[in-house]
Short mmCIF file of C-alpha atoms in Angstrom, two decimals:
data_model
loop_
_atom_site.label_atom_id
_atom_site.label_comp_id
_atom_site.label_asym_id
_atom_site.label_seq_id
_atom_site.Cartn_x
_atom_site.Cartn_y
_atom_site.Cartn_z
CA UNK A 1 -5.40 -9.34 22.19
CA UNK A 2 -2.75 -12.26 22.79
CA UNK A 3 -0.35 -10.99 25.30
CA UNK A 4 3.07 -11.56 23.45
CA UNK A 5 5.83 -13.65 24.64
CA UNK A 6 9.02 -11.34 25.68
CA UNK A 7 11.35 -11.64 23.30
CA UNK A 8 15.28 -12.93 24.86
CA UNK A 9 16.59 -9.33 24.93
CA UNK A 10 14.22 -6.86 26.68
CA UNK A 11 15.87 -3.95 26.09
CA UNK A 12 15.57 -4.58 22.14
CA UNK A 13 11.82 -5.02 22.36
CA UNK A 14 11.57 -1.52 25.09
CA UNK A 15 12.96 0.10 22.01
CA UNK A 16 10.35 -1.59 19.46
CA UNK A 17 7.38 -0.83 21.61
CA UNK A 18 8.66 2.91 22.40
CA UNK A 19 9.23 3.43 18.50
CA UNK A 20 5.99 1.67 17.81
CA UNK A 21 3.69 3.60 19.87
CA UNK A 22 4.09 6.81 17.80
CA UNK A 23 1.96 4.68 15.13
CA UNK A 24 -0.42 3.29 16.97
CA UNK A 25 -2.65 6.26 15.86
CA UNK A 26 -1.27 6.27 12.34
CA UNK A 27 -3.93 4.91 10.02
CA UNK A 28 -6.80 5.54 11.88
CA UNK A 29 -8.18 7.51 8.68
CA UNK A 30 -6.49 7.32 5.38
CA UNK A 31 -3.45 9.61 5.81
CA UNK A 32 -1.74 11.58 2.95
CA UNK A 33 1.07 10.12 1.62
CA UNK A 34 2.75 13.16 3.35
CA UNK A 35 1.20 12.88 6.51
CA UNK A 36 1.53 9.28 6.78
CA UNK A 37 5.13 9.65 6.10
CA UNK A 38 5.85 12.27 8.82
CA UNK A 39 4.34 10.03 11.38
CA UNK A 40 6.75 6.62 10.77
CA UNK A 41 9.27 6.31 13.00
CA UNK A 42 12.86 6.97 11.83
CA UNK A 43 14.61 4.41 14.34
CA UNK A 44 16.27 1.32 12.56
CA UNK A 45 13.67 -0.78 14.57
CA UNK A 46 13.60 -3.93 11.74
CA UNK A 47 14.17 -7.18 13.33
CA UNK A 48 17.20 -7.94 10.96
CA UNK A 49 20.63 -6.17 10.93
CA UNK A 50 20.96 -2.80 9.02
CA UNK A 51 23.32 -3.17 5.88
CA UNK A 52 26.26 -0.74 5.52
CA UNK A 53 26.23 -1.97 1.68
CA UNK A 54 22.80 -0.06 1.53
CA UNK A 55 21.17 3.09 1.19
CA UNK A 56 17.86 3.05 3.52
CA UNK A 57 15.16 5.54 3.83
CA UNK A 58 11.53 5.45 5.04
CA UNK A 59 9.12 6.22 1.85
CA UNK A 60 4.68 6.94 1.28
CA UNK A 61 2.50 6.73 -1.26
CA UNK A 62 -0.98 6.36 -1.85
CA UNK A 63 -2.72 3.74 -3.81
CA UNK A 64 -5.89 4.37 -5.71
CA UNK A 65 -8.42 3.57 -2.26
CA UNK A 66 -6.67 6.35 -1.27
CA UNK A 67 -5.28 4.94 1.51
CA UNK A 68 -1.69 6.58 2.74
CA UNK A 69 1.23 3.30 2.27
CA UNK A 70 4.79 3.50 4.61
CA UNK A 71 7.67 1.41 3.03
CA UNK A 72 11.76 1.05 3.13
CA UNK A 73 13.32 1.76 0.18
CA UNK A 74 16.56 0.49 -0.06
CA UNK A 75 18.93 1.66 -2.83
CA UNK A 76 22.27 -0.32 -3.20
CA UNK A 77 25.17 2.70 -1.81
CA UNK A 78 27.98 1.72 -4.94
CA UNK A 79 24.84 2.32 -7.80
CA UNK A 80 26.69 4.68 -9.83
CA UNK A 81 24.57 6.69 -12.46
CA UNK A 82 22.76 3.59 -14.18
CA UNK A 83 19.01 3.39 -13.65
CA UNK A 84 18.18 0.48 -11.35
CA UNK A 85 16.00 -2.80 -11.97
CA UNK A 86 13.36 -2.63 -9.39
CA UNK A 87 10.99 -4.53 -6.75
CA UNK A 88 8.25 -4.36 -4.76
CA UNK A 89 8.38 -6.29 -1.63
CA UNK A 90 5.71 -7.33 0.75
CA UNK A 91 4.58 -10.37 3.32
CA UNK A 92 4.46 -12.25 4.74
CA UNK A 93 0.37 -12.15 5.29
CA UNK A 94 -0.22 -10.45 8.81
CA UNK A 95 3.39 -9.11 9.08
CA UNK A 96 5.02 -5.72 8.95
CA UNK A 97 7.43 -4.37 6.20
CA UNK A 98 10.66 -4.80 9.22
CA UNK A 99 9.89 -8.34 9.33
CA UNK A 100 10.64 -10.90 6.40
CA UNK A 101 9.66 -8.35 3.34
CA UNK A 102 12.76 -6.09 4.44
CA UNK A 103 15.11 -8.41 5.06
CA UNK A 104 14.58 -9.46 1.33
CA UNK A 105 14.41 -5.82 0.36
CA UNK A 106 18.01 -5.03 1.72
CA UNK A 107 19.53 -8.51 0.47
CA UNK A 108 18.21 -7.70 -3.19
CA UNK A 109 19.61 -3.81 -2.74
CA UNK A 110 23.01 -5.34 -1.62
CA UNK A 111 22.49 -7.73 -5.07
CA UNK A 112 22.42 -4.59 -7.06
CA UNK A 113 18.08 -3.55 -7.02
CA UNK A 114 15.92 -0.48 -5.92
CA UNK A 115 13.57 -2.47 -3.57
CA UNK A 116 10.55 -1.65 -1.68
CA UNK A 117 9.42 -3.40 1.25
CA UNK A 118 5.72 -1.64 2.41
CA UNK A 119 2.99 -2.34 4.88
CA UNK A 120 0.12 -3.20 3.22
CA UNK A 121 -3.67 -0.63 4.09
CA UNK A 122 -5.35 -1.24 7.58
CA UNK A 123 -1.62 -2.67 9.04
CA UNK A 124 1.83 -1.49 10.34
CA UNK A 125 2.72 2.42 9.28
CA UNK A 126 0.17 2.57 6.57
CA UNK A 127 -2.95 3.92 6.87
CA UNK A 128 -6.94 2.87 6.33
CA UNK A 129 -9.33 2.43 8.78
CA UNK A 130 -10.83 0.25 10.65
CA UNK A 131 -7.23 -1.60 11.21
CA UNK A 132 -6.44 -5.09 10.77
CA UNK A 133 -8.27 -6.13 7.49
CA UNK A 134 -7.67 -7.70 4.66
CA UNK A 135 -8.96 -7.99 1.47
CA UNK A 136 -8.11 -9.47 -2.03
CA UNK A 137 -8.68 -6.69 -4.21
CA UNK A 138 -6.94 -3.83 -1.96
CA UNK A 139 -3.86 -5.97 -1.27
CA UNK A 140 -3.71 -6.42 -4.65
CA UNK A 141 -4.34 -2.82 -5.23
CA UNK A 142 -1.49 -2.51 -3.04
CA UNK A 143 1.40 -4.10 -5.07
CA UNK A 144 0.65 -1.76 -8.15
CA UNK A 145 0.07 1.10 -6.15
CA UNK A 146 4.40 0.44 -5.20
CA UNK A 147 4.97 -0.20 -8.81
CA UNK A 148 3.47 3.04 -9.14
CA UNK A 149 5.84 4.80 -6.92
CA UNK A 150 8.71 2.59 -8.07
CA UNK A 151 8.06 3.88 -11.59
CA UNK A 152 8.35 7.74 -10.47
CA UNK A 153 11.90 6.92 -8.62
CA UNK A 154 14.60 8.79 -10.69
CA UNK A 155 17.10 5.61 -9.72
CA UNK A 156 14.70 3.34 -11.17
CA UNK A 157 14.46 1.91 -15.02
CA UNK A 158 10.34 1.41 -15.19
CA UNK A 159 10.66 -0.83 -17.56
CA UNK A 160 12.27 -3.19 -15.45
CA UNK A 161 10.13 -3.60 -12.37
CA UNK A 162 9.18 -6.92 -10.55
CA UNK A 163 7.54 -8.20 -7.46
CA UNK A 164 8.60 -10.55 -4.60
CA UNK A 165 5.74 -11.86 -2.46
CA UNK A 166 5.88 -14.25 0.39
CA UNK A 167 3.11 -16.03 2.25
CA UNK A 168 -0.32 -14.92 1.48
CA UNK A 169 0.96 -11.50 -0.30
CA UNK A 170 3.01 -14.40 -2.86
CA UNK A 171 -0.71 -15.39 -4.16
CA UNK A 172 -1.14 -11.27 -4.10
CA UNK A 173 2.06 -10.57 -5.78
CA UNK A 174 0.64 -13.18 -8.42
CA UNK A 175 -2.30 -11.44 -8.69
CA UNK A 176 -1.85 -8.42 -9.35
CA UNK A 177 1.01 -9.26 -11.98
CA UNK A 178 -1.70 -11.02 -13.77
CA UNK A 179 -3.36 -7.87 -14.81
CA UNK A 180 -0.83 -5.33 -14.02
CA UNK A 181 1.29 -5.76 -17.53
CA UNK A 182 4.23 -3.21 -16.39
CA UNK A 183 5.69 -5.64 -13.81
CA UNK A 184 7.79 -7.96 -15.81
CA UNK A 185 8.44 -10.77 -13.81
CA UNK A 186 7.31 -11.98 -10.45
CA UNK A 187 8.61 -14.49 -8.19
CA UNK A 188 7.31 -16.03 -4.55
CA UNK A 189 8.02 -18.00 -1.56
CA UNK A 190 6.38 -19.86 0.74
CA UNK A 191 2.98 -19.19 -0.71
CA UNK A 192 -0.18 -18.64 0.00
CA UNK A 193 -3.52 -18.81 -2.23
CA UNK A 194 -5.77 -16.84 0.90
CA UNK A 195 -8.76 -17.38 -1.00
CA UNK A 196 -8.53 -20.92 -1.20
CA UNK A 197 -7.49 -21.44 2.60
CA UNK A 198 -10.12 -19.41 3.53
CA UNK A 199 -12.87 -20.59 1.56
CA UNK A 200 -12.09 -24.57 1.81
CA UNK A 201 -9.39 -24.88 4.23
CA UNK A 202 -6.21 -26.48 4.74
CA UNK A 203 -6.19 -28.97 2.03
CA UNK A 204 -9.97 -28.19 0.80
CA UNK A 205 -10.96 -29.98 3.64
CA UNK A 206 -13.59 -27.67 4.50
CA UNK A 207 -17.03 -29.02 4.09
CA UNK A 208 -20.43 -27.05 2.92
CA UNK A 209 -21.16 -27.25 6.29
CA UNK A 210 -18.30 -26.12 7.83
CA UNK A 211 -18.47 -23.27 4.89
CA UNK A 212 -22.00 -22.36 6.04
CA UNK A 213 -21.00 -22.06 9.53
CA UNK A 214 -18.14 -19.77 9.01
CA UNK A 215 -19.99 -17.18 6.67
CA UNK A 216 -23.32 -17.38 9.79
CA UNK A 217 -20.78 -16.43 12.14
CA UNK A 218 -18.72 -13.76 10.33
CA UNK A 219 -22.30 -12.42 8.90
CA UNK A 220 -23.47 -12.34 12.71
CA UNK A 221 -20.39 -10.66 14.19
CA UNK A 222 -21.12 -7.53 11.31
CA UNK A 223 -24.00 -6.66 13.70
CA UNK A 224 -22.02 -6.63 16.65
CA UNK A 225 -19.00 -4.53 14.93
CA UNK A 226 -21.78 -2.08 13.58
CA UNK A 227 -23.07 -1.48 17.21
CA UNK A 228 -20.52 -1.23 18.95
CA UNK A 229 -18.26 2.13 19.23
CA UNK A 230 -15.22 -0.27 20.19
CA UNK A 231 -12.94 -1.32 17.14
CA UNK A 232 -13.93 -4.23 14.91
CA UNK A 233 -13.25 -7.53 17.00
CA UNK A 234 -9.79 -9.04 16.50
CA UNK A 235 -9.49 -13.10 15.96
CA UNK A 236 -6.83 -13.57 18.38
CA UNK A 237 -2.87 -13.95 16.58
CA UNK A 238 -0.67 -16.68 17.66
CA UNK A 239 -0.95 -18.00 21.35
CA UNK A 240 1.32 -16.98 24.09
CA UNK A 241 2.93 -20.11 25.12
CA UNK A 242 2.33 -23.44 23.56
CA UNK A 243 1.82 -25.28 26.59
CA UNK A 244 -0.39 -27.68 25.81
CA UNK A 245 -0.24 -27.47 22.15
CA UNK A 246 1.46 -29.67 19.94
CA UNK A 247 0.04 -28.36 16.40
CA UNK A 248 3.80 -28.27 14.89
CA UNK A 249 2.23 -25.33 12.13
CA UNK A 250 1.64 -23.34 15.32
CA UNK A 251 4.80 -24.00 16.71
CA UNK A 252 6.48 -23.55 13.39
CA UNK A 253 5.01 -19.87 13.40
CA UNK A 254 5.39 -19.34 17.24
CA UNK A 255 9.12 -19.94 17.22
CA UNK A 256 9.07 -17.05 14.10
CA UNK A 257 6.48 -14.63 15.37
CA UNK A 258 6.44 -15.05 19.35
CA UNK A 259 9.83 -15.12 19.88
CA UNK A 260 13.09 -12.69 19.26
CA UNK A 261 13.68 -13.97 15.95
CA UNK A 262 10.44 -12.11 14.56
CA UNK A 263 8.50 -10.43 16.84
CA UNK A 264 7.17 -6.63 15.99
CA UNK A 265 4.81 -4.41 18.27
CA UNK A 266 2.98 -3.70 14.52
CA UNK A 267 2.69 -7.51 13.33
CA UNK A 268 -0.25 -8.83 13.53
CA UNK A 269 0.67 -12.31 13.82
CA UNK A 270 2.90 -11.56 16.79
CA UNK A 271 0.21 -9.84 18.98
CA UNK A 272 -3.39 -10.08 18.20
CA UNK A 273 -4.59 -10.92 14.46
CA UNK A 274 -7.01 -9.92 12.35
CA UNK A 275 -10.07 -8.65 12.08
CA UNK A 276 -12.54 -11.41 12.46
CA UNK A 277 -14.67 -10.59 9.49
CA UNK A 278 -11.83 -9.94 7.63
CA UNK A 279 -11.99 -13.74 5.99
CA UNK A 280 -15.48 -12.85 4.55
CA UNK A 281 -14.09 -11.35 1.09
CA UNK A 282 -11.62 -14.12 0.73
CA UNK A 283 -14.08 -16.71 1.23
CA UNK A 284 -16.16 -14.71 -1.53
CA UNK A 285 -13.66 -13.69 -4.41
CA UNK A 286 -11.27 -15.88 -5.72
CA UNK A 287 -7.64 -15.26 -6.36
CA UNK A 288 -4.99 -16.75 -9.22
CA UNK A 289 -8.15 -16.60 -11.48
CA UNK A 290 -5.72 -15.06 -14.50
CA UNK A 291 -2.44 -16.45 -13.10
CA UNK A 292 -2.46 -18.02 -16.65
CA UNK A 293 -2.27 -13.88 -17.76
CA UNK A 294 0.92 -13.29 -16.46
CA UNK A 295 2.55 -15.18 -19.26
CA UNK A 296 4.61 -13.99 -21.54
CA UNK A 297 6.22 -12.84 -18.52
CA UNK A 298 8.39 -14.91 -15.97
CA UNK A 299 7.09 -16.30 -12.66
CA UNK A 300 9.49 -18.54 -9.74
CA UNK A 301 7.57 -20.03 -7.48
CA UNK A 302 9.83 -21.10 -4.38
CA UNK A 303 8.51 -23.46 -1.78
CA UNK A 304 9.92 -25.45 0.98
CA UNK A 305 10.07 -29.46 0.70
CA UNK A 306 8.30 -29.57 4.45
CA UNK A 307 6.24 -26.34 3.97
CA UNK A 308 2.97 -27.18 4.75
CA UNK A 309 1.91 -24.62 2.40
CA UNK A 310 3.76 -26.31 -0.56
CA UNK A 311 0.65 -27.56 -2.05
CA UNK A 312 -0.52 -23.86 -2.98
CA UNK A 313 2.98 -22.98 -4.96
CA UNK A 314 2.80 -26.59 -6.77
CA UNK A 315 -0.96 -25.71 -7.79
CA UNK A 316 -0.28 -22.09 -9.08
CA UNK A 317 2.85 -23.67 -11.01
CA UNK A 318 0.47 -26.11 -12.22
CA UNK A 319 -1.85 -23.79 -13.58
CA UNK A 320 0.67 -20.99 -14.74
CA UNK A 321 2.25 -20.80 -18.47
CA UNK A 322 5.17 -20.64 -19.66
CA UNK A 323 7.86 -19.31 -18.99
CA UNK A 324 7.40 -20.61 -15.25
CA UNK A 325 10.07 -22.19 -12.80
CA UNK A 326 9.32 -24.17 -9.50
CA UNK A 327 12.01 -24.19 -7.00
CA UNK A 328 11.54 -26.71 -3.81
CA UNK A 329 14.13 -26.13 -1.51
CA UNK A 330 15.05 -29.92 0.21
CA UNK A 331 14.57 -29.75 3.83
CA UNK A 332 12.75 -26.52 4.35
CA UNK A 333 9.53 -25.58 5.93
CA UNK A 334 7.49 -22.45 5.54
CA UNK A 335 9.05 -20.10 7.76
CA UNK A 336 12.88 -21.07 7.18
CA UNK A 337 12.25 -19.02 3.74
CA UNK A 338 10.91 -15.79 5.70
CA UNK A 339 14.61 -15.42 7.29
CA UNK A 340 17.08 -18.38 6.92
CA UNK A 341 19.49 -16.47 4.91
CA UNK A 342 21.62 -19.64 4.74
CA UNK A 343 18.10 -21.51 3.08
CA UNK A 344 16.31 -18.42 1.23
CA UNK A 345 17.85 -18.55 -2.58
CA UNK A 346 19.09 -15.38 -3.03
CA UNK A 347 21.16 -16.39 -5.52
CA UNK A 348 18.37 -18.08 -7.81
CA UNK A 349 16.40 -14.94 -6.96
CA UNK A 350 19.23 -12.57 -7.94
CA UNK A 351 19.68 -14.78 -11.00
CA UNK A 352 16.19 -14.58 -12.12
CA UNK A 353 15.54 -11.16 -11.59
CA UNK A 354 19.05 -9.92 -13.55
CA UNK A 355 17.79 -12.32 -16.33
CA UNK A 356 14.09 -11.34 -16.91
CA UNK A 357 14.66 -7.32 -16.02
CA UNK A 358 17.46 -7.11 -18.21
#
């Protein structure tokens, strides 16, 4: 595991390792909703401030693996006795539900929503076992699984549900509306098609070679997790300094994920990553096959103008239908839409959602 960097104020991350280490255990089987619930922790421990405009509490529920999910729900507090328009919230990929996915929660509860923001199975507060994997049909599995709860909420309209994803759960949240024909709309930023990055790489420059390589490795490292009574290895998150390293991606997510701004004990990408084999499925099944299938229904696609990632929300515009919008914010890169509150378009967001939930 990459030993983090200590955030500027100690105390605050004392309190975030105390309140974390209650659910270290959590997850090592799939939990009941119940159970998985009465082990979260109940301190404010998100790395964004808590909203006196907003109604918080911690929520479970279990998706159709069976596997136990923790979110936030945030409820605007002036909501009178109108059902609310509703959204699930989750990313970005290998980050926690008090990272980026709550922040946007508790700004869309402020703008008048129910919102979710949950850790996806195998990470955070949720359950599933062995931890720290991935997998394109479960994560997708996931984001119906909290329009299934959202649906149940006496606050919340059903008929007006929608979906924010960010990172690699955008490409999820744009799965899973494909098929899933009660969500009606969907909108991401900063996005990430995790098949396609993990089966070609950055750009598709991956070669057959390079392909081959990966998949010997991965298939080889099956045989050592399978004999060994130690916990499937981990690929190593985000280094601990960047001396020497002058990658500005890894920078980009090191000043996010290693620092004060971001860091969590439970995120993956600020401690140590995933489970190595954990590409395998990615590289196997193909997302954004249907993203065509989400039509009739709305999708915004928000990207950055220096995201690196931009390419991915351009293509899934590209092969979307109507009615679609693509939003580039000028002068952004990916992580300045994970918590720039001055740079994330809440507004557009609000705007959208009020417009296609109506």
């Amino acid at each position: 595991m990459t030993t983090p960097t200590v955030p500027q104020n100690p105390a605050r991350r004392e309190l975030l390792l105390t309140a974390g280490m209650g659910a270290a255990a959590l997850g090592m089987a799939s939990l009941s909703a119940e159970a998985a619930l009465a082990q979260a922790t109940t301190e404010w421990d998100k790395t964004f401030p808590q909203s006196d405009r907003v109604d918080h509490r911690k929520v479970s529920f279990t998706n159709r693996y069976g596997i136990a999910l923790v979110g936030d729900l945030y409820l605007p507090k002036d909501r009178g006795d109108a059902l609310l328009p509703a959204l699930a919230v989750v990313g970005p990929f290998g980050a926690v539900k008090e990272q980026a996915a709550g922040l946007y929660a508790q700004e869309m509860a402020e703008r008048g929503f129910a919102a979710v923001a949950f850790d996806p199975s195998y990470i955070g507060e949720s359950g599933g076992a062995p931890r720290y994997v991935a997998s394109p049909d479960i994560n997708t599995e996931d984001f119906m699984a909290a329009v299934d709860f959202l649906g149940l909420q006496d606050a919340v309209d059903r008929d007006r549900i929608g979906m924010i994803g960010i990172c690699g759960f955008g490409g999820m949240a744009l799965n899973a509306a494909s098929p899933d024909k009660r969500v009606k709309a969907v909108a991401v930023t900063s996005m990430y098609d995790m098949s396609r990055v993990n089966a070609r790489g950055y750009f598709d420059a991956m070669t057959e070679e390079d392909r081959t390589e990966a998949l010997t490795a991965m298939s080889l490292q099956r045989w050592e997790d399978a004999a060994s009574d130690e916990a499937p290895k981990l690929a190593g998150g985000l280094p601990g300094t960047l001396d020497g390293i002058d990658n500005p991606v890894i920078a980009m997510y090191h000043a996010y994920y290693k620092t004060d701004r971001g860091y969590h004990p439970r995120s993956l990408n600020s401690n140590g990553g995933w489970n190595v084999t954990s590409a395998m499925s990615f590289m196997n099944m193909p997302q954004l096959t249907y993203i065509h299938e989400i039509s009739p229904r709305p999708a915004l696609i928000i990207a950055g103008s220096e995201a690196h990632s931009r390419y991915f929300s351009e293509d899934a515009y590209a092969a979307a239908r109507d009615p679609k919008e693509l939003v580039i914010i000028d002068g952004a890169d990916h992580c300045d839409l994970y918590d720039q509150k001055n740079i994330i378009p809440f507004d557009r967001l609000q705007a959208f959602f009020e417009g296609h939930l109506a």
